[in-house]
Coordinates of N, CA and C and ligand atoms in Angstrom, one line a residue:
X127 N -71.4 -8.3 265.0 CA -70.4 -8.3 263.9 C -69.8 -7.0 263.8
X128 N -68.5 -6.9 263.8 CA -67.9 -5.6 263.6 C -67.3 -5.5 262.2
X129 N -67.9 -4.6 261.5 CA -67.4 -4.4 260.1 C -66.5 -3.2 260.0
X130 N -65.4 -3.3 259.3 CA -64.5 -2.2 259.2 C -65.1 -1.1 258.3
X131 N -65.3 0.1 258.8 CA -66.0 1.0 257.9 C -65.2 1.4 256.7
X132 N -65.9 1.9 255.6 CA -65.2 2.4 254.4 C -65.7 3.8 254.2
X133 N -64.7 4.7 254.1 CA -65.1 6.1 253.8 C -64.6 6.3 252.4
X134 N -65.6 6.6 251.5 CA -65.3 6.7 250.1 C -65.7 8.0 249.5
X135 N -64.8 8.7 248.8 CA -65.1 10.0 248.2 C -65.4 9.7 246.7
X136 N -66.6 10.2 246.3 CA -67.0 10.2 244.9 C -66.9 11.6 244.4
X137 N -65.8 11.9 243.6 CA -65.5 13.2 243.2 C -66.5 13.7 242.0
X138 N -67.2 12.7 241.5 CA -68.1 13.0 240.3 C -67.3 13.7 239.2
X139 N -67.9 14.6 238.5 CA -67.2 15.2 237.3 C -66.6 16.5 237.8
X140 N -65.6 16.4 238.7 CA -65.0 17.6 239.3 C -63.5 17.3 239.3
X141 N -62.7 18.4 239.0 CA -61.3 18.3 239.2 C -60.5 18.3 237.8
X142 N -59.6 19.3 237.7 CA -58.6 19.3 236.6 C -57.3 18.7 237.2
X143 N -56.3 18.5 236.4 CA -55.1 17.8 236.9 C -54.6 18.4 238.2
X144 N -54.3 19.7 238.2 CA -53.6 20.3 239.3 C -54.4 20.1 240.6
X145 N -55.6 20.5 240.6 CA -56.4 20.5 241.8 C -56.7 19.0 242.2
X146 N -56.9 18.1 241.2 CA -57.2 16.7 241.5 C -56.0 16.1 242.2
X147 N -54.8 16.3 241.7 CA -53.6 15.7 242.2 C -53.3 16.3 243.6
X148 N -53.6 17.6 243.8 CA -53.4 18.2 245.1 C -54.3 17.7 246.1
X149 N -55.6 17.4 245.7 CA -56.5 16.9 246.6 C -56.1 15.4 247.0
X150 N -55.7 14.6 246.1 CA -55.2 13.3 246.4 C -54.1 13.3 247.3
X151 N -53.1 14.2 247.1 CA -51.9 14.3 248.0 C -52.3 14.7 249.4
X152 N -53.3 15.7 249.4 CA -53.8 16.1 250.7 C -54.4 15.0 251.5
X153 N -55.2 14.1 250.8 CA -55.8 12.9 251.5 C -54.7 12.0 252.0
X154 N -53.7 11.8 251.1 CA -52.6 10.8 251.4 C -51.9 11.3 252.6
X155 N -51.6 12.6 252.7 CA -50.9 13.2 253.9 C -51.6 12.9 255.2
X156 N -52.9 13.1 255.1 CA -53.8 12.9 256.3 C -53.8 11.5 256.7
X157 N -53.9 10.6 255.7 CA -53.9 9.2 256.0 C -52.6 8.7 256.6
X158 N -51.5 9.2 256.1 CA -50.2 8.8 256.6 C -50.0 9.3 258.1
X159 N -50.6 10.5 258.3 CA -50.4 11.1 259.7 C -51.3 10.4 260.7
X160 N -52.1 9.4 260.3 CA -53.1 8.8 261.2 C -53.1 7.3 261.0
X161 N -52.0 6.7 261.3 CA -51.8 5.3 261.0 C -52.8 4.4 261.6
X162 N -53.3 4.8 262.8 CA -54.2 3.9 263.5 C -55.7 4.1 263.1
X163 N -56.0 4.9 262.1 CA -57.4 5.1 261.7 C -58.1 3.8 261.4
X164 N -59.3 3.6 262.0 CA -60.0 2.3 262.0 C -61.0 2.2 260.9
X165 N -60.6 2.7 259.7 CA -61.5 2.5 258.5 C -60.6 2.5 257.3
X166 N -61.2 1.9 256.2 CA -60.6 2.0 254.9 C -61.0 3.3 254.2
X167 N -60.1 3.8 253.4 CA -60.3 5.1 252.7 C -60.1 4.9 251.2
X168 N -61.1 5.5 250.5 CA -61.1 5.3 249.0 C -61.4 6.6 248.4
X169 N -60.8 6.9 247.3 CA -61.3 8.1 246.5 C -61.6 7.6 245.1
X170 N -62.6 8.2 244.5 CA -63.1 7.8 243.1 C -63.1 9.1 242.3
X171 N -61.9 9.4 241.7 CA -61.9 10.6 240.8 C -62.5 10.4 239.5
X172 N -62.6 11.4 238.7 CA -63.1 11.2 237.3 C -62.0 10.4 236.5
X173 N -62.4 9.8 235.4 CA -61.5 8.9 234.6 C -60.2 9.6 234.3
X174 N -60.3 10.9 233.9 CA -59.1 11.6 233.4 C -58.1 11.7 234.5
X175 N -58.4 11.6 235.7 CA -57.4 11.8 236.8 C -57.0 10.4 237.5
X176 N -57.6 9.3 237.0 CA -57.4 8.1 237.7 C -55.9 7.7 237.8
X177 N -55.2 7.7 236.7 CA -53.8 7.3 236.7 C -53.0 8.2 237.5
X178 N -53.2 9.5 237.4 CA -52.4 10.5 238.2 C -52.7 10.3 239.7
X179 N -53.9 10.1 240.0 CA -54.3 10.0 241.4 C -53.8 8.7 242.0
X180 N -53.8 7.6 241.2 CA -53.3 6.3 241.6 C -51.8 6.5 241.9
X181 N -51.1 7.2 241.1 CA -49.7 7.4 241.3 C -49.4 8.3 242.6
X182 N -50.3 9.3 242.8 CA -50.1 10.2 243.9 C -50.4 9.5 245.2
X183 N -51.2 8.4 245.2 CA -51.7 7.7 246.4 C -50.9 6.5 246.6
X184 N -50.0 6.1 245.7 CA -49.3 4.8 245.9 C -48.6 4.8 247.2
X185 N -48.8 3.7 247.9 CA -48.1 3.5 249.2 C -48.7 4.2 250.4
X186 N -49.8 5.0 250.1 CA -50.4 5.8 251.2 C -51.4 5.1 252.0
X187 N -51.9 4.0 251.5 CA -53.0 3.2 252.1 C -54.4 3.7 251.7
X188 N -54.4 4.8 250.9 CA -55.7 5.2 250.3 C -55.9 4.5 249.0
X189 N -57.1 3.9 248.8 CA -57.4 3.2 247.6 C -58.0 4.1 246.6
X190 N -58.0 3.6 245.3 CA -58.5 4.4 244.2 C -59.6 3.6 243.5
X191 N -60.7 4.2 243.1 CA -61.7 3.5 242.4 C -62.3 4.3 241.2
X192 N -62.9 3.7 240.3 CA -63.6 4.3 239.2 C -65.0 4.7 239.6
X193 N -65.7 5.5 238.8 CA -67.0 5.9 239.1 C -68.1 5.1 238.3
X194 N -67.5 4.3 237.3 CA -68.4 3.5 236.4 C -67.5 2.6 235.6
X195 N -68.0 1.5 235.1 CA -67.3 0.7 234.1 C -68.3 0.1 233.1
X196 N -67.7 -0.3 232.0 CA -68.6 -1.0 231.0 C -68.7 -2.5 231.4
X197 N -69.7 -3.2 231.0 CA -69.9 -4.6 231.3 C -69.0 -5.5 230.6
X198 N -68.5 -5.0 229.4 CA -67.6 -5.9 228.6 C -66.1 -5.6 228.9
X199 N -65.3 -6.5 228.6 CA -63.8 -6.4 228.9 C -63.1 -5.5 227.9
X200 N -63.5 -5.5 226.6 CA -63.0 -4.7 225.6 C -63.9 -4.7 224.4
X201 N -63.6 -3.9 223.4 CA -64.4 -3.9 222.2 C -64.8 -2.6 221.7
X202 N -65.8 -2.6 220.8 CA -66.2 -1.3 220.1 C -67.3 -0.6 221.0
X203 N -66.8 0.1 222.0 CA -67.7 0.8 222.9 C -67.1 2.2 223.1
X204 N -67.3 3.1 222.1 CA -66.7 4.4 222.2 C -67.0 5.1 223.4
X205 N -66.0 5.6 224.1 CA -66.1 6.5 225.2 C -66.2 5.7 226.5
X206 N -66.3 4.4 226.4 CA -66.4 3.6 227.7 C -65.1 3.1 228.2
X207 N -65.1 2.6 229.4 CA -63.9 2.1 230.1 C -64.3 0.8 230.8
X208 N -63.4 -0.2 230.6 CA -63.8 -1.5 231.2 C -63.2 -1.6 232.6
X209 N -63.8 -2.6 233.3 CA -63.3 -2.8 234.7 C -61.8 -3.3 234.7
X210 N -61.5 -4.1 233.6 CA -60.1 -4.6 233.5 C -59.1 -3.4 233.3
X211 N -59.6 -2.4 232.5 CA -58.7 -1.2 232.4 C -58.5 -0.4 233.7
X212 N -59.6 -0.4 234.5 CA -59.5 0.3 235.8 C -58.5 -0.5 236.7
X213 N -58.6 -1.8 236.7 CA -57.7 -2.6 237.5 C -56.3 -2.4 237.0
X214 N -56.1 -2.3 235.7 CA -54.8 -2.1 235.1 C -54.1 -0.8 235.6
X215 N -54.8 0.2 235.8 CA -54.2 1.5 236.2 C -54.2 1.7 237.7
X216 N -54.5 0.6 238.5 CA -54.3 0.7 239.9 C -55.6 0.9 240.7
X217 N -56.7 0.7 240.1 CA -58.0 0.8 240.9 C -58.2 -0.5 241.6
X218 N -58.9 -0.4 242.8 CA -59.3 -1.6 243.5 C -60.8 -1.7 243.6
X219 N -61.5 -0.6 243.3 CA -62.9 -0.5 243.5 C -63.6 0.2 242.2
X220 N -64.8 0.0 242.1 CA -65.6 0.8 241.1 C -67.0 1.0 241.6
X221 N -67.5 2.2 241.4 CA -68.9 2.5 241.8 C -69.8 2.0 240.6
X222 N -70.8 1.3 240.8 CA -71.8 1.0 239.7 C -73.2 1.3 240.1
X223 N -74.0 1.8 239.2 CA -75.4 2.1 239.4 C -75.7 3.3 240.3
X224 N -74.7 4.3 240.3 CA -75.0 5.5 240.9 C -76.3 6.1 240.4
X225 N -77.1 6.8 241.2 CA -78.4 7.3 240.7 C -78.2 8.3 239.6
X226 N -77.0 9.0 239.5 CA -76.8 9.9 238.4 C -76.6 9.1 237.1
X227 N -76.0 8.0 237.2 CA -75.9 7.1 236.0 C -77.2 6.5 235.6
X228 N -77.9 6.1 236.6 CA -79.3 5.5 236.3 C -80.1 6.6 235.6
X229 N -80.0 7.9 236.1 CA -80.9 8.9 235.5 C -80.3 9.5 234.2
X230 N -79.0 9.8 234.2 CA -78.4 10.5 233.0 C -78.2 9.5 231.9
X231 N -78.0 8.2 232.2 CA -77.6 7.2 231.1 C -78.6 6.1 231.1
X232 N -79.7 6.2 231.8 CA -80.8 5.2 231.7 C -80.4 3.8 232.1
X233 N -79.5 3.7 233.1 CA -79.0 2.4 233.5 C -80.1 1.7 234.3
X234 N -80.4 0.5 233.9 CA -81.4 -0.3 234.6 C -80.6 -1.2 235.6
X235 N -81.4 -1.9 236.4 CA -80.8 -2.8 237.4 C -80.0 -3.9 236.6
X236 N -80.5 -4.3 235.5 CA -79.9 -5.4 234.7 C -78.5 -4.9 234.2
X237 N -78.4 -3.7 233.8 CA -77.2 -3.1 233.3 C -76.2 -3.0 234.5
X238 N -76.7 -2.5 235.7 CA -75.9 -2.4 236.9 C -75.3 -3.8 237.3
X239 N -76.2 -4.7 237.2 CA -75.8 -6.1 237.6 C -74.6 -6.6 236.7
X240 N -74.8 -6.3 235.4 CA -73.7 -6.8 234.4 C -72.4 -6.0 234.7
X241 N -72.5 -4.8 235.1 CA -71.3 -4.0 235.4 C -70.7 -4.5 236.7
X242 N -71.5 -4.8 237.7 CA -70.9 -5.4 238.9 C -70.3 -6.7 238.7
X243 N -70.9 -7.5 237.8 CA -70.3 -8.8 237.5 C -68.9 -8.6 236.8
X244 N -68.9 -7.6 235.9 CA -67.6 -7.3 235.2 C -66.5 -6.9 236.2
X245 N -67.0 -6.1 237.1 CA -66.0 -5.6 238.2 C -65.4 -6.8 238.9
X246 N -66.3 -7.7 239.3 CA -65.8 -8.9 240.0 C -64.9 -9.7 239.2
X247 N -65.2 -9.9 237.9 CA -64.4 -10.7 237.0 C -63.0 -10.1 236.9
X248 N -63.0 -8.7 237.0 CA -61.7 -8.0 236.9 C -60.9 -8.0 238.2
X249 N -61.5 -8.5 239.2 CA -60.9 -8.4 240.5 C -61.1 -7.1 241.3
X250 N -62.1 -6.4 240.9 CA -62.5 -5.1 241.6 C -63.6 -5.3 242.6
X251 N -63.6 -4.5 243.6 CA -64.8 -4.5 244.5 C -65.8 -3.6 243.9
X252 N -67.0 -4.1 243.7 CA -68.1 -3.3 243.2 C -68.9 -2.6 244.3
X253 N -69.0 -1.3 244.2 CA -69.8 -0.5 245.1 C -71.2 -0.3 244.4
X254 N -72.1 -1.1 244.8 CA -73.4 -1.1 244.1 C -74.4 -0.1 244.8
X255 N -74.8 0.9 244.0 CA -75.7 2.0 244.6 C -77.1 1.7 244.4
X256 N -77.9 2.0 245.4 CA -79.4 1.9 245.3 C -80.0 3.1 246.1
X257 N -81.2 3.4 245.9 CA -81.9 4.4 246.6 C -83.1 4.9 246.0
X258 N -84.0 5.4 246.8 CA -85.3 5.8 246.3 C -85.4 7.3 246.0
X259 N -86.3 7.7 245.2 CA -86.5 9.1 244.9 C -87.4 9.7 246.0
X260 N -87.6 11.0 246.0 CA -88.5 11.6 247.0 C -89.9 11.2 246.7
X261 N -90.3 11.1 245.4 CA -91.7 10.7 245.1 C -92.0 9.3 245.6
X262 N -91.0 8.4 245.4 CA -91.2 7.0 245.9 C -91.3 7.0 247.4
X263 N -90.5 7.8 248.1 CA -90.5 7.8 249.6 C -91.9 8.4 250.0
X264 N -92.3 9.4 249.4 CA -93.6 10.0 249.7 C -94.8 9.1 249.5
X265 N -94.6 8.2 248.5 CA -95.6 7.2 248.2 C -95.6 6.0 249.1
X266 N -94.6 6.0 250.1 CA -94.5 4.9 251.0 C -93.8 3.7 250.3
X267 N -93.0 3.9 249.3 CA -92.5 2.8 248.5 C -91.0 2.6 248.8
X268 N -90.4 3.2 249.8 CA -89.0 3.2 250.0 C -88.4 1.8 250.1
X269 N -89.0 1.0 251.0 CA -88.4 -0.4 251.2 C -88.5 -1.2 249.9
X270 N -89.7 -1.1 249.3 CA -90.0 -1.9 248.1 C -89.0 -1.5 247.0
X271 N -88.8 -0.2 246.8 CA -87.9 0.2 245.7 C -86.4 -0.3 246.0
X272 N -86.0 -0.1 247.2 CA -84.6 -0.6 247.5 C -84.5 -2.1 247.4
X273 N -85.5 -2.8 247.8 CA -85.5 -4.3 247.6 C -85.4 -4.7 246.2
X274 N -86.2 -4.0 245.3 CA -86.1 -4.4 243.9 C -84.8 -4.0 243.3
X275 N -84.2 -2.9 243.6 CA -83.0 -2.5 243.0 C -81.8 -3.4 243.5
X276 N -81.9 -3.7 244.8 CA -80.8 -4.6 245.4 C -80.8 -5.9 244.7
X277 N -82.0 -6.5 244.6 CA -82.1 -7.9 244.0 C -81.7 -7.9 242.5
X278 N -82.1 -6.8 241.8 CA -81.9 -6.7 240.4 C -80.4 -6.3 240.1
X279 N -79.7 -5.7 241.0 CA -78.4 -5.2 240.7 C -77.3 -6.1 241.2
X280 N -77.6 -7.0 242.1 CA -76.5 -7.9 242.6 C -76.2 -9.1 241.7
X281 N -75.0 -9.3 241.3 CA -74.8 -10.4 240.4 C -74.5 -11.7 241.2
X282 N -74.6 -12.8 240.6 CA -74.2 -14.1 241.1 C -72.8 -14.0 241.7
X283 N -72.6 -14.6 242.8 CA -71.2 -14.6 243.4 C -70.8 -13.4 244.2
X284 N -71.8 -12.5 244.4 CA -71.5 -11.3 245.2 C -71.3 -11.8 246.6
X285 N -70.3 -11.2 247.3 CA -70.0 -11.6 248.7 C -69.4 -10.3 249.3
X286 N -69.1 -10.5 250.6 CA -68.7 -9.3 251.4 C -67.3 -8.8 251.0
X287 N -66.5 -9.7 250.3 CA -65.2 -9.3 249.9 C -65.2 -8.6 248.6
X288 N -66.2 -8.9 247.7 CA -66.1 -8.2 246.4 C -67.2 -7.2 246.2
X289 N -68.1 -7.0 247.2 CA -69.2 -6.1 247.0 C -69.4 -5.2 248.3
X290 N -69.7 -4.0 248.0 CA -70.2 -3.0 249.0 C -71.5 -2.4 248.5
X291 N -72.4 -2.3 249.4 CA -73.7 -1.6 249.0 C -73.6 -0.2 249.4
X292 N -74.1 0.7 248.6 CA -74.3 2.1 249.0 C -75.7 2.5 248.9
X293 N -76.3 2.8 250.1 CA -77.7 3.3 250.1 C -77.6 4.9 249.9
X294 N -78.1 5.4 248.8 CA -78.1 6.8 248.6 C -79.5 7.3 248.2
X295 N -80.2 7.7 249.2 CA -81.6 8.3 248.8 C -81.4 9.4 247.9
X296 N -82.0 9.4 246.7 CA -81.8 10.3 245.7 C -82.1 11.8 246.1
X297 N -83.1 11.9 247.0 CA -83.5 13.2 247.5 C -82.5 13.8 248.5
X298 N -81.5 13.0 248.9 CA -80.5 13.6 249.8 C -79.2 13.9 249.1
X299 N -79.1 13.5 247.8 CA -77.8 13.7 247.0 C -77.7 15.1 246.5
X300 N -76.6 15.8 247.0 CA -76.3 17.2 246.6 C -77.4 18.2 247.0
X301 N -78.3 17.8 247.9 CA -79.4 18.7 248.2 C -79.2 19.4 249.6
X302 N -78.2 18.9 250.3 CA -78.0 19.4 251.7 C -79.0 18.8 252.7
X303 N -79.9 18.0 252.1 CA -80.9 17.3 253.0 C -80.4 15.9 253.3
X304 N -80.1 15.6 254.5 CA -79.6 14.3 254.8 C -80.7 13.4 255.4
X305 N -80.6 12.1 255.2 CA -81.6 11.2 255.9 C -81.3 11.4 257.4
X306 N -82.4 11.3 258.2 CA -82.2 11.3 259.6 C -81.6 10.0 260.0
X307 N -81.0 9.9 261.2 CA -80.5 8.6 261.7 C -81.5 7.5 261.6
X308 N -82.7 7.9 262.0 CA -83.8 6.9 262.0 C -84.1 6.4 260.6
X309 N -84.2 7.3 259.7 CA -84.5 6.9 258.3 C -83.3 6.1 257.7
X310 N -82.1 6.5 258.0 CA -81.0 5.7 257.5 C -80.9 4.3 258.1
X311 N -81.0 4.2 259.4 CA -80.9 2.9 260.0 C -82.1 2.0 259.6
X312 N -83.2 2.6 259.4 CA -84.4 1.7 259.0 C -84.0 1.0 257.6
X313 N -83.6 1.9 256.7 CA -83.3 1.3 255.4 C -82.1 0.4 255.4
X314 N -81.0 0.8 256.1 CA -79.8 -0.1 256.1 C -80.1 -1.4 256.8
X315 N -80.9 -1.4 257.8 CA -81.3 -2.7 258.5 C -82.1 -3.6 257.5
X316 N -83.0 -2.9 256.8 CA -83.8 -3.6 255.8 C -83.0 -4.2 254.7
X317 N -82.0 -3.4 254.2 CA -81.1 -3.9 253.2 C -80.4 -5.1 253.7
X318 N -79.9 -5.1 254.9 CA -79.1 -6.2 255.4 C -80.1 -7.4 255.5
X319 N -81.3 -7.2 255.9 CA -82.2 -8.4 256.0 C -82.5 -9.0 254.6
X320 N -82.5 -8.1 253.6 CA -82.7 -8.6 252.2 C -81.4 -9.3 251.7
X321 N -80.3 -8.8 252.2 CA -79.0 -9.4 251.8 C -78.9 -10.9 252.3
X322 N -79.5 -11.1 253.5 CA -79.5 -12.4 254.0 C -80.1 -13.4 253.0
X323 N -81.2 -13.0 252.4 CA -81.9 -13.8 251.4 C -81.0 -14.0 250.1
X324 N -80.3 -13.0 249.8 CA -79.6 -12.9 248.5 C -78.2 -13.6 248.6
X325 N -77.5 -13.3 249.7 CA -76.1 -13.8 249.7 C -75.8 -14.7 251.0
X326 N -76.9 -14.9 251.8 CA -76.7 -15.8 253.0 C -76.3 -14.9 254.2
X327 N -76.6 -15.5 255.3 CA -76.5 -14.8 256.6 C -75.0 -14.3 256.9
X328 N -74.1 -15.2 256.6 CA -72.7 -14.9 256.9 C -72.2 -13.7 256.1
X329 N -72.4 -13.8 254.8 CA -71.9 -12.7 254.0 C -72.7 -11.4 254.2
X330 N -74.0 -11.5 254.5 CA -74.8 -10.3 254.7 C -74.3 -9.6 256.0
X331 N -73.9 -10.4 257.0 CA -73.4 -9.9 258.2 C -72.1 -9.2 258.0
X332 N -71.3 -9.6 257.1 CA -70.0 -9.0 256.9 C -70.0 -7.9 255.8
X333 N -71.1 -7.9 255.0 CA -71.1 -6.9 253.9 C -71.3 -5.5 254.3
X334 N -70.5 -4.6 253.8 CA -70.6 -3.2 254.2 C -71.7 -2.5 253.5
X335 N -72.4 -1.7 254.2 CA -73.5 -0.9 253.6 C -73.2 0.6 253.9
X336 N -72.9 1.4 252.9 CA -72.5 2.8 253.1 C -73.7 3.7 253.0
X337 N -73.7 4.8 253.7 CA -74.7 5.8 253.5 C -74.2 6.9 252.6
X338 N -75.0 7.4 251.6 CA -74.5 8.5 250.8 C -75.7 9.5 250.6
X339 N -75.3 10.8 250.7 CA -76.4 11.8 250.5 C -76.2 12.9 251.5
X340 N -75.4 14.0 251.0 CA -75.1 15.1 251.9 C -74.5 14.8 253.2
X341 N -73.6 13.7 253.2 CA -72.8 13.5 254.4 C -71.8 14.5 254.5
X342 N -71.6 15.1 255.6 CA -70.6 16.1 255.8 C -70.0 16.0 257.3
X343 N -69.0 16.8 257.6 CA -68.4 16.7 258.9 C -69.4 16.9 260.0
X344 N -70.4 17.7 259.8 CA -71.4 18.0 260.9 C -72.4 16.8 261.2
X345 N -72.6 16.0 260.2 CA -73.6 15.0 260.4 C -73.1 13.5 260.3
X346 N -71.8 13.4 260.0 CA -71.2 12.1 259.8 C -71.2 11.2 261.0
X347 N -70.8 11.8 262.2 CA -70.7 11.0 263.4 C -71.9 10.2 263.7
X348 N -73.1 10.9 263.7 CA -74.3 10.2 264.1 C -74.7 9.1 263.0
X349 N -74.4 9.4 261.8 CA -74.7 8.4 260.8 C -73.8 7.2 260.8
X350 N -72.5 7.4 260.9 CA -71.6 6.3 260.9 C -71.7 5.5 262.2
X351 N -72.2 6.1 263.3 CA -72.4 5.3 264.5 C -73.6 4.3 264.5
X352 N -74.4 4.5 263.5 CA -75.6 3.6 263.4 C -75.2 2.1 263.2
X353 N -76.0 1.2 263.8 CA -75.6 -0.2 263.8 C -75.4 -0.8 262.4
X354 N -76.2 -0.4 261.4 CA -76.0 -1.0 260.1 C -75.4 0.0 259.0
X355 N -74.9 1.1 259.5 CA -74.2 2.0 258.6 C -72.7 1.8 258.8
X356 N -72.0 1.4 257.6 CA -70.6 1.0 257.7 C -69.7 1.9 257.0
X357 N -70.0 3.2 257.0 CA -69.2 4.2 256.4 C -70.1 5.0 255.4
X358 N -69.4 5.8 254.6 CA -70.1 6.7 253.7 C -69.6 6.8 252.3
X359 N -70.4 7.2 251.4 CA -70.0 7.5 250.0 C -70.3 9.0 249.9
X360 N -69.3 9.7 249.8 CA -69.4 11.2 250.0 C -69.1 11.9 248.7
X361 N -70.0 12.8 248.3 CA -69.8 13.6 247.1 C -69.1 14.9 247.4
X362 N -69.9 16.0 247.5 CA -69.4 17.3 247.7 C -68.3 17.5 248.8
X363 N -68.5 16.9 249.9 CA -67.6 17.0 251.0 C -66.3 16.2 250.8
X364 N -66.2 15.5 249.7 CA -65.0 14.7 249.5 C -64.0 15.6 248.6
X365 N -64.5 16.8 248.2 CA -63.7 17.6 247.3 C -62.7 18.5 248.1
X366 N -62.8 18.5 249.4 CA -61.9 19.2 250.3 C -61.3 18.2 251.2
X367 N -59.9 18.1 251.2 CA -59.3 17.1 252.0 C -59.6 17.3 253.5
X368 N -59.8 18.5 254.0 CA -60.1 18.8 255.4 C -61.5 18.2 255.7
X369 N -62.4 18.4 254.9 CA -63.8 18.0 255.2 C -63.9 16.4 255.1
X370 N -63.3 15.9 254.0 CA -63.3 14.5 253.8 C -62.6 13.8 255.1
X371 N -61.5 14.4 255.5 CA -60.9 13.8 256.6 C -61.6 13.9 258.0
X372 N -62.3 15.0 258.1 CA -63.1 15.2 259.3 C -64.2 14.1 259.4
X373 N -64.7 13.7 258.2 CA -65.6 12.6 258.2 C -65.0 11.3 258.6
X374 N -63.8 11.0 257.9 CA -63.1 9.7 258.2 C -62.8 9.6 259.6
X375 N -62.4 10.7 260.3 CA -62.0 10.6 261.7 C -63.1 10.2 262.6
X376 N -64.3 10.1 262.1 CA -65.4 9.7 263.0 C -65.4 8.2 263.2
X377 N -64.6 7.5 262.4 CA -64.6 6.0 262.5 C -63.7 5.6 263.7
X378 N -64.4 5.0 264.6 CA -63.7 4.7 265.9 C -62.6 3.6 265.7
Ligands
13P121 P1 -73.3 14.5 248.0 O1 -72.5 14.0 249.2 O2 -72.7 15.6 247.3 O3 -74.7 14.6 248.4 O4 -73.3 13.2 247.0 C1 -73.5 12.0 247.5 C2 -73.2 11.0 246.4 O5 -73.9 11.0 245.4 C3 -72.0 10.1 246.5 O6 -72.0 9.1 245.6

């Protein structure tokens, strides 16, 4: 099965108007200059920049996504943003269940599942993040933890068109420590085998599983080349158009 890779930048809580728009324009320029690029490209800026970045990227072929959404469509939820609102300002994707949200905001698998369902209902692709901590890996619980998170976070109706999985080992995020190709492939292949049980073989075969955690130009090629790695969710290295693009160019 050949899956079209997705290279997604998660800007996290970085960027003011001027530099955020400049970064988006830089990515758009690079995308336009490389019409034959064999992957999809997405950027996920902070909420404050979404509308401006969506405008800056219009017609460029680079998609825009949110970093989180609320599970409800609207209502009394101060400070939150719904998937419908994201869709309304031009987003096509939303990240749900990032480990930083799970840690900073106590998001459980059930919460992540409800957010992913809301994303689907709004017509967005949900990028569902899972991944073990270092303590869990050291305890030999990596596969079990990812299995539980995957099962608990995927809503009814998840399929390859509306869902992307991001495997982000927590110990590799922002640490400069990347999973080895063997570690990444082991977990990605395991996730795909679990997906077969959850969404069926056809959808599991088509569903993209991204790697995230200190992916950078120097290590992207070997990770993206792995059989069950279908692109990357990139934090730090997505904040410079040159670095982000150097990663995207590894997609054959
Ligand atoms: P870094 O690439 O900065 O390690 O972040 C990865 C990540 O959390 C992407 O969602």
